[in-house]
Short mmCIF file of C-alpha atoms in Angstrom, two decimals:
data_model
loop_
_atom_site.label_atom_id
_atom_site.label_comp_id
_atom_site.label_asym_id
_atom_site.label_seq_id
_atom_site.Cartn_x
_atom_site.Cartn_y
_atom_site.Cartn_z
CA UNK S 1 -35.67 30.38 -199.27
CA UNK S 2 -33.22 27.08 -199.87
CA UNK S 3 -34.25 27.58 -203.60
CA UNK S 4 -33.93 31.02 -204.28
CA UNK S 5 -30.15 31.06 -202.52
CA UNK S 6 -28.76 28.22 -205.32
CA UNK S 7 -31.11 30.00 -208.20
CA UNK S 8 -29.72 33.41 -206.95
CA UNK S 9 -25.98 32.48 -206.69
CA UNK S 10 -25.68 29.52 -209.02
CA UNK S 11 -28.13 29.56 -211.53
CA UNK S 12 -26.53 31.16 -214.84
CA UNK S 13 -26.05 31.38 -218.79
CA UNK S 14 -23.69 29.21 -219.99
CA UNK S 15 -20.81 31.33 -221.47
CA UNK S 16 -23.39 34.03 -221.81
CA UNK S 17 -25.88 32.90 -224.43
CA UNK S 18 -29.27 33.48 -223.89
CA UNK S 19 -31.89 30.90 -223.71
CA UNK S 20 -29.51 29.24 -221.52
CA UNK S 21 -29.58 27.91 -217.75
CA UNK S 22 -26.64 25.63 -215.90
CA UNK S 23 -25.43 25.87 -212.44
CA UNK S 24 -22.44 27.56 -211.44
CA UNK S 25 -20.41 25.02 -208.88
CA UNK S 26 -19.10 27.47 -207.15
CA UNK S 27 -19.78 30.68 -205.43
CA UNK S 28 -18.75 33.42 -205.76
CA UNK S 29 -18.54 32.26 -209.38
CA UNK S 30 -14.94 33.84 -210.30
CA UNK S 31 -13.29 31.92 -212.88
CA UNK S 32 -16.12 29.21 -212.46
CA UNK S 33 -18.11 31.44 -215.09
CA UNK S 34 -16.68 29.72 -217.90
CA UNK S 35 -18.40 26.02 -215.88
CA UNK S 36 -14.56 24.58 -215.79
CA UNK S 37 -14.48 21.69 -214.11
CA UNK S 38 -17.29 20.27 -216.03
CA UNK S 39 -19.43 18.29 -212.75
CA UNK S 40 -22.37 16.65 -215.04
CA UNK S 41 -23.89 14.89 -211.91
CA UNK S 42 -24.25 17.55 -210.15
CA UNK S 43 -26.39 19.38 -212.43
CA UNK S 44 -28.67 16.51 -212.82
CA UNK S 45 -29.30 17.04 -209.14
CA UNK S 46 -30.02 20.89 -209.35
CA UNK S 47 -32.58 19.14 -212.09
CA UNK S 48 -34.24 17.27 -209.96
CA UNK S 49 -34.10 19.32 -206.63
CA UNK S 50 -36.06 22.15 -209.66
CA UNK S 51 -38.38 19.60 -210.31
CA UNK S 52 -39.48 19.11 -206.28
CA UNK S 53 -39.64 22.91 -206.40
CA UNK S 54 -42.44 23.28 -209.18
CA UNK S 55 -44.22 20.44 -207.60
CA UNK S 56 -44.42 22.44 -204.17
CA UNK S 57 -45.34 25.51 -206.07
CA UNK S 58 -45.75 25.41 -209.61
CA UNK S 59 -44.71 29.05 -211.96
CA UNK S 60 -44.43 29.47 -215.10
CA UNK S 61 -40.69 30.94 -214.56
CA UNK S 62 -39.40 27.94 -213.11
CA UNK S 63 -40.61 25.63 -215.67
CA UNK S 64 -39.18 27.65 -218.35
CA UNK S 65 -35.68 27.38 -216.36
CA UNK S 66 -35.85 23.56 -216.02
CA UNK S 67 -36.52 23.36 -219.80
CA UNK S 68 -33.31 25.54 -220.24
CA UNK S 69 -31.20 23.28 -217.91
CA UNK S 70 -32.15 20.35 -219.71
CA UNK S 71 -30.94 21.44 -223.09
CA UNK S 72 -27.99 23.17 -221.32
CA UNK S 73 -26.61 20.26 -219.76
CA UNK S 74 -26.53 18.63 -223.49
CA UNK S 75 -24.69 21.79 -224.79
CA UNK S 76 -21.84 21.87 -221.71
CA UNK S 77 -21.55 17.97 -222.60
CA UNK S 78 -20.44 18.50 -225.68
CA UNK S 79 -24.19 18.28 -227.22
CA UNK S 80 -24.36 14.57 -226.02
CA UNK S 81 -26.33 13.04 -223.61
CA UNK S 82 -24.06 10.93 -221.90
CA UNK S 83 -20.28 10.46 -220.96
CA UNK S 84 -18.39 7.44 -219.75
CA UNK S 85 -19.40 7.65 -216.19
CA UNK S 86 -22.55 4.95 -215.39
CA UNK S 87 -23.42 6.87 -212.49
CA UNK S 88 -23.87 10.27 -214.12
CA UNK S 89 -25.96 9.14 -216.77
CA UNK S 90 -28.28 7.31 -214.31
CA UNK S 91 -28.85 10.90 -211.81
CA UNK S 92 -29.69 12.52 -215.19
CA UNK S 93 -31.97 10.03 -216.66
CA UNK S 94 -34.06 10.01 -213.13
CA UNK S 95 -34.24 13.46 -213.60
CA UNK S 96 -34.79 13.79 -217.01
CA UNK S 97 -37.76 10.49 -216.42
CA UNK S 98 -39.47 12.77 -213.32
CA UNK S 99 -38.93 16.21 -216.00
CA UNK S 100 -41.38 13.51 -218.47
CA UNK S 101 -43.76 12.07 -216.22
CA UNK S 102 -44.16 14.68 -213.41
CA UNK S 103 -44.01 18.07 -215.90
CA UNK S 104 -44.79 16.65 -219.18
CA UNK S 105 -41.08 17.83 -220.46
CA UNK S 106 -40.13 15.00 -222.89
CA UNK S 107 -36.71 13.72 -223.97
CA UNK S 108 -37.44 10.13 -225.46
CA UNK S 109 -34.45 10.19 -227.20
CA UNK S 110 -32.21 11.26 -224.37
CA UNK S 111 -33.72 8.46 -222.21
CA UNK S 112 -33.41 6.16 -224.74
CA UNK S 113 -29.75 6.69 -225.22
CA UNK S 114 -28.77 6.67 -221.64
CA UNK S 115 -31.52 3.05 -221.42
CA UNK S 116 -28.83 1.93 -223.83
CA UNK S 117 -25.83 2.64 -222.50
CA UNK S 118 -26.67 1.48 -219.02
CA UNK S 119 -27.68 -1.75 -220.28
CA UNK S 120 -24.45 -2.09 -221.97
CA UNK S 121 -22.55 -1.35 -219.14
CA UNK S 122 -23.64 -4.72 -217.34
CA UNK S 123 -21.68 -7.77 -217.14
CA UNK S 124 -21.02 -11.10 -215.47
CA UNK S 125 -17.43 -9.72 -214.33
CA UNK S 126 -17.81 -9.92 -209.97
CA UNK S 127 -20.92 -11.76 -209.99
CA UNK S 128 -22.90 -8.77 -212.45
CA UNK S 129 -23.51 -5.52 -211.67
CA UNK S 130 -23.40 -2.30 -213.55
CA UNK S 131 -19.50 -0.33 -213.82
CA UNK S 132 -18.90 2.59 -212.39
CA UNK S 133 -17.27 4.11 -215.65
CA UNK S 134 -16.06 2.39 -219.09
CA UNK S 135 -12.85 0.96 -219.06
CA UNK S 136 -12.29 0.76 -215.19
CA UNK S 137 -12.36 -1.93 -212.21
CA UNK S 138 -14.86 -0.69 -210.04
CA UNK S 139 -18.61 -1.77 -209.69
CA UNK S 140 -20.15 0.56 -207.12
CA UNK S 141 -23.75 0.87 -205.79
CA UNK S 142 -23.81 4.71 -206.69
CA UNK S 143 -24.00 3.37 -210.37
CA UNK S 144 -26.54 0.38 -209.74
CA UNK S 145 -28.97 1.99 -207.38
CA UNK S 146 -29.71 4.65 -209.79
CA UNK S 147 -29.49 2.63 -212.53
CA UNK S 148 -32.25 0.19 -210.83
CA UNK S 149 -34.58 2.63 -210.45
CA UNK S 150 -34.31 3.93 -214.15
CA UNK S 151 -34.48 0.38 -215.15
CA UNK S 152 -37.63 -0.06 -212.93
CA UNK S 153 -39.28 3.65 -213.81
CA UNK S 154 -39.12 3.05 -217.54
CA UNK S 155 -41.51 0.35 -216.90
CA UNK S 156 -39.94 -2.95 -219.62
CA UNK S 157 -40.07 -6.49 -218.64
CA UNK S 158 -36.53 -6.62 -219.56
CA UNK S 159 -35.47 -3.58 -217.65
CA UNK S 160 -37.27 -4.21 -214.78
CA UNK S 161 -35.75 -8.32 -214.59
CA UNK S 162 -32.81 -5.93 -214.70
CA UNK S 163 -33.10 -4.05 -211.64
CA UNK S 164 -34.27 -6.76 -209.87
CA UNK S 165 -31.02 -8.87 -210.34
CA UNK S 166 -28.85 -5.52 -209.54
CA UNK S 167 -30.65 -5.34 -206.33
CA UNK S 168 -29.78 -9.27 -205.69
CA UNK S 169 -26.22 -8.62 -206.81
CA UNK S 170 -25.74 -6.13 -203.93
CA UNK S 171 -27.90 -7.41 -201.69
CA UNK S 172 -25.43 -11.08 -202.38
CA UNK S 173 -22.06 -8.82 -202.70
CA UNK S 174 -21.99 -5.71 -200.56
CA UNK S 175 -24.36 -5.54 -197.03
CA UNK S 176 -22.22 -4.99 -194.26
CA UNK S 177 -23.84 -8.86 -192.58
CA UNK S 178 -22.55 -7.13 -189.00
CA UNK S 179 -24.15 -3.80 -189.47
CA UNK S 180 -26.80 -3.72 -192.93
CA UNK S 181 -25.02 -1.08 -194.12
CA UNK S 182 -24.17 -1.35 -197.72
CA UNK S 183 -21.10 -0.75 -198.82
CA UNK S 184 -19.26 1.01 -201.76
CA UNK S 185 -18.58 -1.68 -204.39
CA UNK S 186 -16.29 -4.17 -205.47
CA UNK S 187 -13.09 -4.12 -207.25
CA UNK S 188 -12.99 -6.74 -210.41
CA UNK S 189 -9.86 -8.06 -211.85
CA UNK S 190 -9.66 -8.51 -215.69
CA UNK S 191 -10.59 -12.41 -215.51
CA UNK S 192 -13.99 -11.28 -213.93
CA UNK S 193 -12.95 -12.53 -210.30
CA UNK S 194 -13.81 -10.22 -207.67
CA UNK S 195 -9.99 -8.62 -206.19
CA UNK S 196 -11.59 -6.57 -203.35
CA UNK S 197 -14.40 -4.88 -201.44
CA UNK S 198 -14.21 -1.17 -200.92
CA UNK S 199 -16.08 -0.98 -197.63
CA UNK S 200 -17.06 2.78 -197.75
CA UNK S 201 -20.19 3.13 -196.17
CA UNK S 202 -21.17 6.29 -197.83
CA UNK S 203 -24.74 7.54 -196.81
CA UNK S 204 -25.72 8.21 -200.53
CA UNK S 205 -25.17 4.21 -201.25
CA UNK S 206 -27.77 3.62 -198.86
CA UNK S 207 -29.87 5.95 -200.22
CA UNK S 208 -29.84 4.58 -204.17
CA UNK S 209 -30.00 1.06 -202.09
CA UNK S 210 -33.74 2.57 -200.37
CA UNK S 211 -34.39 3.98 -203.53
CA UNK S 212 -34.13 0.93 -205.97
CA UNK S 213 -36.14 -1.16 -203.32
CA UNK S 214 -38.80 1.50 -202.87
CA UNK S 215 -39.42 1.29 -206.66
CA UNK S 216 -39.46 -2.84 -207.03
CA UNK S 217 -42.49 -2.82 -204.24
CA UNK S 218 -44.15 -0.48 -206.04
CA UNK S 219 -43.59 -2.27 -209.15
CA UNK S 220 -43.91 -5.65 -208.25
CA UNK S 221 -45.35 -5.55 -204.75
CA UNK S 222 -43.38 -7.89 -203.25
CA UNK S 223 -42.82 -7.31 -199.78
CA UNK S 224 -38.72 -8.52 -199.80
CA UNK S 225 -38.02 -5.11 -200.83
CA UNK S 226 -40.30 -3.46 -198.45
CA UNK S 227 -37.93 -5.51 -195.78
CA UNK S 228 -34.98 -4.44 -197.02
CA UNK S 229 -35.70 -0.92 -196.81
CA UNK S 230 -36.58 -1.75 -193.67
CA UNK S 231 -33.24 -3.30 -193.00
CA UNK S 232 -31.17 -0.39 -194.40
CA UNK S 233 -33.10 1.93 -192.58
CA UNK S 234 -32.70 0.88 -188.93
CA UNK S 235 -28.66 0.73 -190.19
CA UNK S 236 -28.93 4.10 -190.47
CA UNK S 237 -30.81 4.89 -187.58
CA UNK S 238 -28.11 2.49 -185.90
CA UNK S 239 -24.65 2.82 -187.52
CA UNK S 240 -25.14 6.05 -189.40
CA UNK S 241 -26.75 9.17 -187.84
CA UNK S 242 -25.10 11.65 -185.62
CA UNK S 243 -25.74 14.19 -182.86
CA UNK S 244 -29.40 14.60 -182.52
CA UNK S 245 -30.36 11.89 -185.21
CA UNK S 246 -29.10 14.03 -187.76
CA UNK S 247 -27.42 12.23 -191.15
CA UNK S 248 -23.78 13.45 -191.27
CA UNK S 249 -21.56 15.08 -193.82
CA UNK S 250 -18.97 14.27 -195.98
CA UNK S 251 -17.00 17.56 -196.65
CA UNK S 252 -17.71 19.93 -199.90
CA UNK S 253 -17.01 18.39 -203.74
CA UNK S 254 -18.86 15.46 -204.74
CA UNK S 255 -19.41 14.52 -201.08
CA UNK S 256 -21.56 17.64 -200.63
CA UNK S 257 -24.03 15.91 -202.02
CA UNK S 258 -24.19 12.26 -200.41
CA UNK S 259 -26.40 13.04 -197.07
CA UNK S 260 -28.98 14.96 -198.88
CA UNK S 261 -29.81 12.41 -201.62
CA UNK S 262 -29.65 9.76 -198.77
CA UNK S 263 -32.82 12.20 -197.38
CA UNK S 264 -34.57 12.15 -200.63
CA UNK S 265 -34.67 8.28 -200.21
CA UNK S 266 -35.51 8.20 -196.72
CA UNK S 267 -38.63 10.52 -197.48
CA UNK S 268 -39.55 8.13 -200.35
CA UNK S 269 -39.60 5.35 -197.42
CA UNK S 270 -41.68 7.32 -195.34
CA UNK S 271 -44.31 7.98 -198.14
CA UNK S 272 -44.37 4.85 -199.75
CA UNK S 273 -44.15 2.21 -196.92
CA UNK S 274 -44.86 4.81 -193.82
CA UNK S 275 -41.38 4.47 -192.07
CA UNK S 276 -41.81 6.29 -188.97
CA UNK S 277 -37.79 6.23 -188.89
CA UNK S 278 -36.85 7.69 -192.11
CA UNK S 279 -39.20 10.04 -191.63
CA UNK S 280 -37.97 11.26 -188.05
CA UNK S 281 -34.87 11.51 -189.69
CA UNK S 282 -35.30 13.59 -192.90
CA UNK S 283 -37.02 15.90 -190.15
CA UNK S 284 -34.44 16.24 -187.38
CA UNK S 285 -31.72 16.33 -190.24
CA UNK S 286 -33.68 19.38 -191.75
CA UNK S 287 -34.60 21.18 -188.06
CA UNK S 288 -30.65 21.03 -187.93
CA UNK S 289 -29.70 22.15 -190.97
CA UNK S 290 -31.83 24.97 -191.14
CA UNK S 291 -31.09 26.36 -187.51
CA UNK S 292 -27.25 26.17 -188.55
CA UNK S 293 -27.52 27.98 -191.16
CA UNK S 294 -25.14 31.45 -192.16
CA UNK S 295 -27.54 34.34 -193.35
CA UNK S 296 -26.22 35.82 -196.10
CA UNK S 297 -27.48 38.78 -198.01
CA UNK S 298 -28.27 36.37 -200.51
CA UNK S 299 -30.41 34.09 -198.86
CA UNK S 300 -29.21 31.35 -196.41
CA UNK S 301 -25.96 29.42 -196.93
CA UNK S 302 -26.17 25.60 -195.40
CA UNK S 303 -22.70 23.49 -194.33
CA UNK S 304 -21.31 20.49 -195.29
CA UNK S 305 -22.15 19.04 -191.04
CA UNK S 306 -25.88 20.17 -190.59
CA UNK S 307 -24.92 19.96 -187.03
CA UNK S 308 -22.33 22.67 -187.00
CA UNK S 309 -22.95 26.28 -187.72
CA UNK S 310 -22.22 27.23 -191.70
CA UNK S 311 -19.66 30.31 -191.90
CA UNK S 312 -18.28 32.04 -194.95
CA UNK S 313 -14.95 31.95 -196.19
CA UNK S 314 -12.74 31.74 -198.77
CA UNK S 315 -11.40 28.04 -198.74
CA UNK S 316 -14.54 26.35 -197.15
CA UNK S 317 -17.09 23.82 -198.60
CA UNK S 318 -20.22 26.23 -198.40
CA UNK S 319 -19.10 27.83 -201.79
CA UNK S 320 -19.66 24.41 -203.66
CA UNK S 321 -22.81 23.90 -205.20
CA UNK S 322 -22.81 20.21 -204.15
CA UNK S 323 -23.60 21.30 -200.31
CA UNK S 324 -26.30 23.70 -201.29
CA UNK S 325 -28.18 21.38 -202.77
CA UNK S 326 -28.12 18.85 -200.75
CA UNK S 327 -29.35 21.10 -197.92
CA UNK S 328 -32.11 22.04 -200.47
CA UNK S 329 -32.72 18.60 -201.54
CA UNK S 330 -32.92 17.82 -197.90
CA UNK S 331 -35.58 20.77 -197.45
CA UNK S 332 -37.46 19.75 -200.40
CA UNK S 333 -37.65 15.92 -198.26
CA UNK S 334 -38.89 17.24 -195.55
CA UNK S 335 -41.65 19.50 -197.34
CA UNK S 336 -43.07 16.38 -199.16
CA UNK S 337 -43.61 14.56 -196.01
CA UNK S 338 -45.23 17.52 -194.57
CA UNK S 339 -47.43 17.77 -197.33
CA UNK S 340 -48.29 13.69 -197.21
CA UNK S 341 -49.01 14.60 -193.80
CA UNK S 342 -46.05 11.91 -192.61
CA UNK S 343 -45.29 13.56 -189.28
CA UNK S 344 -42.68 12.85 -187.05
CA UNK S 345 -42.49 11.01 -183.76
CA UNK S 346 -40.92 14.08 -181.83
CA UNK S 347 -42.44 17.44 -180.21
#
């Protein structure tokens, strides 16, 4: 029902050309209909929360539309794969890696281009790490952690050595030593010496954190990163969750999306290394969000706080894309543990 709400009210032509699919940000779509502001990220995550959909329950229809999005994404970009934000290009290359290996849907070449770009964008400025964009001051964990997991995915000694030292670099710069958490990223003067910490303790950078360690234990199996999941998931439990265990908001735009792809992670946890807590989580996050939820003739309509009731209105966050699929993706989290049989520790 999560899925056919965003495909209902979000899923579109792009300027009206046919053999076309890209998400609309906002709804209703108004002057959105011609896709300005341009939110690239975002649509790698309607990609990938498309891909967890034909793996629940594979059609023909749906396959067809995530071939679309791919090649619409491209076209809205300007017919190029990537822009100067690290971040972006990582969410799409996951998606575009899972669109490969999961549904046979190829794009060497686009992987290959964004492989090359996020290699370029390391450097010994503040210790290493990846940038957040070209030509600015920030390292951040939302570009490593998906960047890591790319690097680890695509399966080269080089890449992979990669990852690894990305994971060391934030493990070394930017864990909260008081709480685990991790924390946003570091600001880097232009002689490479680190000029500040932004301690934002955003729930998606402790998802890309799970994430990136999840995929070094399965790649290497050793059993540091299984720890530091571990770590990062008892901050959560600790520092992080709200009311009733449930992972908490942060507002409509790009924050719509930060809880949800920190329940992706979590789920991944659960699978991979059995994490009781990450699992109980995901599921009291999802009981939460769903019983909060506006019905709408359309299908339901999730808010930003999965602890407060959704409503409809004009100025309010449920109209951005970002917030319905993270609700989705969250929905989608809780399926795959169901169907891995990871149960909960409640009821």
């Amino acid at each position: 029902m999560a899925e056919r709400a965003v495909r209902t009210r979000h899923l579109r032509r792009l300027w009206g050309l046919p053999g076309t699919r890209i998400g609309l940000t906002g709804w209703p779509a108004g002057a959105r209909r011609l896709h300005v502001p341009w939110h690239y990220w975002w649509q790698a995550h309607l990609l990938d929360c498309l891909i967890d959909a034909q793996l629940r329950a594979s059609v023909p229809a749906r396959r067809r539309d995530i071939e679309q999005l791919i090649d619409t994404i491209r076209l809205r970009n300007g017919r190029r794969w990537i822009n100067r934000y690290y971040d972006d290009i990582a969410w799409l290359g996951l998606a575009l890696w899972r669109a490969g290996e999961e549904l046979d849907l190829r794009r060497p070449e686009a992987l290959e281009e964004i492989r090359r770009r996020l290699r370029a964008g390391w450097t010994d400025h503040g210790g290493g790490g990846i940038w957040w964009r070209a030509k600015d001051n920030l390292k951040n964990v939302p570009a490593n952690g998906p960047a890591a997991m790319l690097f680890t995915r695509l399966g080269d000694r080089v890449d992979l050595q990669r990852a690894m030292s990305i994971v060391d670099w934030i493990d070394e710069w930017l864990v909260d030593p008081d709480t685990g958490l991790v924390l946003d990223g570091l600001r880097v003067d232009p002689a490479g010496e680190v000029s500040g910490v932004v301690e934002w303790t955003f729930t998606y950078c402790q998802g890309v954190y799970i994430g990136a360690c999840v995929e070094l234990w399965l790649a290497t199996g050793n059993q540091l990163y299984a720890s530091l999941v571990r770590r990062t998931v008892l901050a959560v439990a600790e520092h992080l969750v709200g009311e009733g265990g449930v992972l908490p908001g942060n507002g409509g735009g790009d924050g719509g999306l930060f809880a949800g792809i920190l329940a992706r992670y979590l789920a991944q946890a659960a699978v991979v290394l059995g994490d009781k807590e990450a699992a109980q989580i995901v599921y009291l996050s999802a009981d939460s969000a769903w019983r909060n939820r506006f019905e709408a003739r359309s299908g339901p309509l999730f808010g930003p706080e999965w602890v407060m009731p959704a409503a409809r209105g004009r100025r309010r966050p449920e109209r951005d894309l970002s917030v319905q699929l993270s609700a989705w993706m969250l929905l989608e989290a809780a399926a795959v543990l169901e169907r891995h049989e990871v149960h909960p520790t409640f009821g």
